[in-house]
Structure formats: structure tokens, C-alpha cells
């Protein structure tokens, strides 16, 4: 009896890419493939790529280059590139990487299983990078990497056209999924043991705009909150121009909606924000944060920043540093600007030297780390409710999980607690992690 072909999926980039990898892997596993973590064992290797920043592309190019020898050793091995880089760099991939058999963009992922089979049967290279078509591979609810948490895409694409961002060009225009379809998917996930769902969209708080029937993120949250057994509900990523009081009130009112908002600021300078085409000001952003904290007690805020955007002066960077100090984010993701071909910013001179970008990146990280160190230390002594995710990667004798406000908590405990809400008393902290001890007799499934 022949062994089933083995599949390896390597993922770079955002949560949407992780979900795409999960969905396409599940389709292939349902078609008879077996999963593997070893490139040497794999019969099919799919590399799910990201084009948002040069660093992510560089890592994908490096991995693809390293697979050349594997292909020479095993010509029957199928190597595929999927995701944003497949859409953006399709010609270059085919030219630079002749050992790559399949290039499949985000809009063709619903066809991936049949495309892989086509390559295996015909031994010919396949290019699938359609424009405008947003295919959705059917989700196999029972096949997912985490029993108790799940991502759910509620929309695809983006209409914002931020000057630095390639997403609208590689993932297409904004398109919202019908709410009934989303509710049915979440109900199926919860029935299969999921406790926490994270809704995904490039600009998640503009959800419903393309449906034209009054549906919004708030109306969707209200429907999902009513699903029995769904304990926590999150959503990413939000845009400051669409962060409304109505959304904040829903966060406060709905029991399952977590008091945590990822609200990328990108810069603290109005001139830079204008050139980024962000369509809000520093003052508007600060007003939204103040209003959020007024309406949602205990809310935590995360953000993204780009340093070294074209023309950014030392004074404009200091405005960004001041914004970070003023808001005191729970966490920040800080990136050095890299031009993306085809975007408006790529037409501007990339005039901030690399060493200056590195120094600004280092300084902003240091400011944020000091904030996290102080804020986490202030939580020591409190008891928090943690949704247990499973064993800690660093120490299998410890469990890891998150509070509803997205603090990472590590504590000793029984792996059988995975999926439960457990009260943990905090005893120590680092800038990124809280450490605690389980409050005995307090675990619950509610």
C-alpha cells in the first residue's frame, strides 16, 4: 500500500496568512495528504509569503533558494509559492527560481488543491495569479492547529491605499463576507471546541461597507456575542479613521468582546501621516484613544509604527516618540520603512539613511520596552483570568495563556487545563510576560 504524500506548509507574515495556510493545508489533508514538519520528508512544500516589508520577502527568497538542492536530489518534489509575494513577484519567481513548480496568488487559493494535483500529474509549472477573483477555499473546521482558538476572515482586500502599503495591489479591493456565512462558521468552530475567535480583516472596522445592507462590525459582533459557548471575541486590524464611539460602546457592552484594540498609528507627525495617506491627524488619534479609554474600562491598546518614512526628519521622529510615551501602549510593532514597488511612497526618494532608520527603530523599541516593563510590574499582585492555550514552548512544565486584555501569562499547571479560564495570581513580570501561580479550585469552562 502506497504511503500518502507528505505536505509541509511554511508561513511568513500576518494572521491572515496563517489562516490561509491553515485552510489550504486542511483541504490537502482532506484530499489524502499527510502533514510533516520536515523538508526532507515532504513531497509537497508550500511557502506562504508576505510582501508587506522587504525583510519578509528576503526570508522567503532565502528559503526558496535553499530548496533548490532538495529539488535536484528529488525532482518529483513539488515546490509552490503562495500568498502576496506570489502575486507581486510572479515573473521574478519564475525567472530566479526555476525549481519552483507552482506560483499561486491569494485570489486563487480556493483552487490550490487541484493546482498541486495538476503539477504532480503533468510535471509542468503552473502560474495562477488571477485578478479580481477572491476565492475562498472551504474551511474544514475540524482541522486546525489550535483546539481552543481560531482565526475567522470576515473580509478580504483593502480600499485604503496607504502610500507605503502593497496589500490593495496583491489582495485586491475590499470585500466583506456575508454575516450569515461568518456566524455559521463561528458556530461550527465553537461546536468543535473553540473558545476564542479572532476576526480578521485588513481594515476590520470597515467591515460591511461593501455589502450595502447596513451590516457593520458592530452588528456582526452583536450576533457573534450571542453564540453560546463563545467565551472571547477579538478583531484585528482596526484603522483609526474608522474607530467609532459605537464600536467602543459595543466593546464595553458585549461580554465576549475583549478589552483590547490593535490600532496602528504608524507615525506621530501630521506631515508624515498626510504623506502616508492615513487620513487622520495626530490629534484625532489621541482623541480616539482618550475616548476608547473613557468608554472601555481596563482596555489595552497595541499599535504599529514605521520609522524612516521618506522625508521623516529628526523632529518628526521625536513627535512619534512623544506619542508612544503619551499613549503608553501595551505593545508596539515597530518597522523600518522599506519601499514597496507599485506603491505611491515608492515614487518618493528613500532619503532616510539605513543607519538612521536603525537608530530610530532602536530608540522607539527602548521607549516601548520601558513602558511595558513598568506597566507589567504594576500588575504583580493582581489575580487575572487566563484562557489557557497549552504548554509553554520554553518550559513544558509551565502553561501559557492570555488575559482578555491580551497580556501573556506563564504559570505552572496541568496541561489538562488547556481551553479553560483559570484565575492566576501574578508574582513576577518582564516587559513581555507576566508570571503567576494558579489560584487553586478556580478553573472554569465559562
C-alpha angles and dihedrals in degrees: 000000000000118000116242114257113262123237130205121184118191115194131202126180140014136004090266089061091049090053092046089052091049093050098046092044090052091052091052093045089052088051090059106274122134122222123243136175093203122092088201092058098041123108091186124033118188119189112201106204140201127211101183092103135019092238091062091049092048091055091051093048089050093051093047091050091052090054092061092087092048088055091050090051093045112025090181091063111112115220118190134182115207136171134039099335090052088059097042101038102030096131094044092049091053092046099042098035110042089166090066108100102186134036113185125173126213093262093059100047092110086068096047099105092053091044091054090050090049091055092047093048101042101028090221130126116259128204118193114170106136122180123232097003112114106192122190117205109218110260118239098211096196093055109073135122096240123047096203106032131053141176118225121192110220097175142007134216130013138251099193099089097201104197095244099042129097096187098100089053097049102032098034134226122334115281125174123210118235110267094231089059092051093047091051091050093050091046090053092049093049091048087055094053106275113148101176128040126190115201113216133207137139087241101009098179092062088061113140097026093112094047094068095205102100094266113146139168088265094054089047092049090052092053093047093046088061093061108110112234096025102121103175134025124189134172135200146222113020129184119222093226090059099040101113136184087243090060092047092051091051089052089054096043104043112079097211097047109099121232093239129104129186102207112168113213095179092190142012093216120093092208092053092044090053092051089047088056090232093145098218135080133234088253092053091049093051091047090052091050091050091049092047092053091047094052101035112049114214094010118160123209130207125190146186127227134188117206124197097029110170111290096008107155128204089256092052091050088052088056088057092048089050091051091053091050092046098049098038098210122208088229139352133202108211124193137183111234116255122179116249114208113243096025124113093243090057087069090060121083111265088227104158107096116241093241089054091051089050093050093048090048090050093048094049091048090051092051091049093046091054090051092050092046092053097042094047092047089054090059094059110114094033125111114229135183113244128193100219111228098182141266119351113253091224098046120019089197088067131065127221131206144138138254118234087260089057101253112153111234127189123191140152114265151123116294087225086077090072109126094022130111106241129185111232127188110219115231106164142009148198126192091270105027141046120210125206152150126252115255100232118243093011104104115116139176093221 
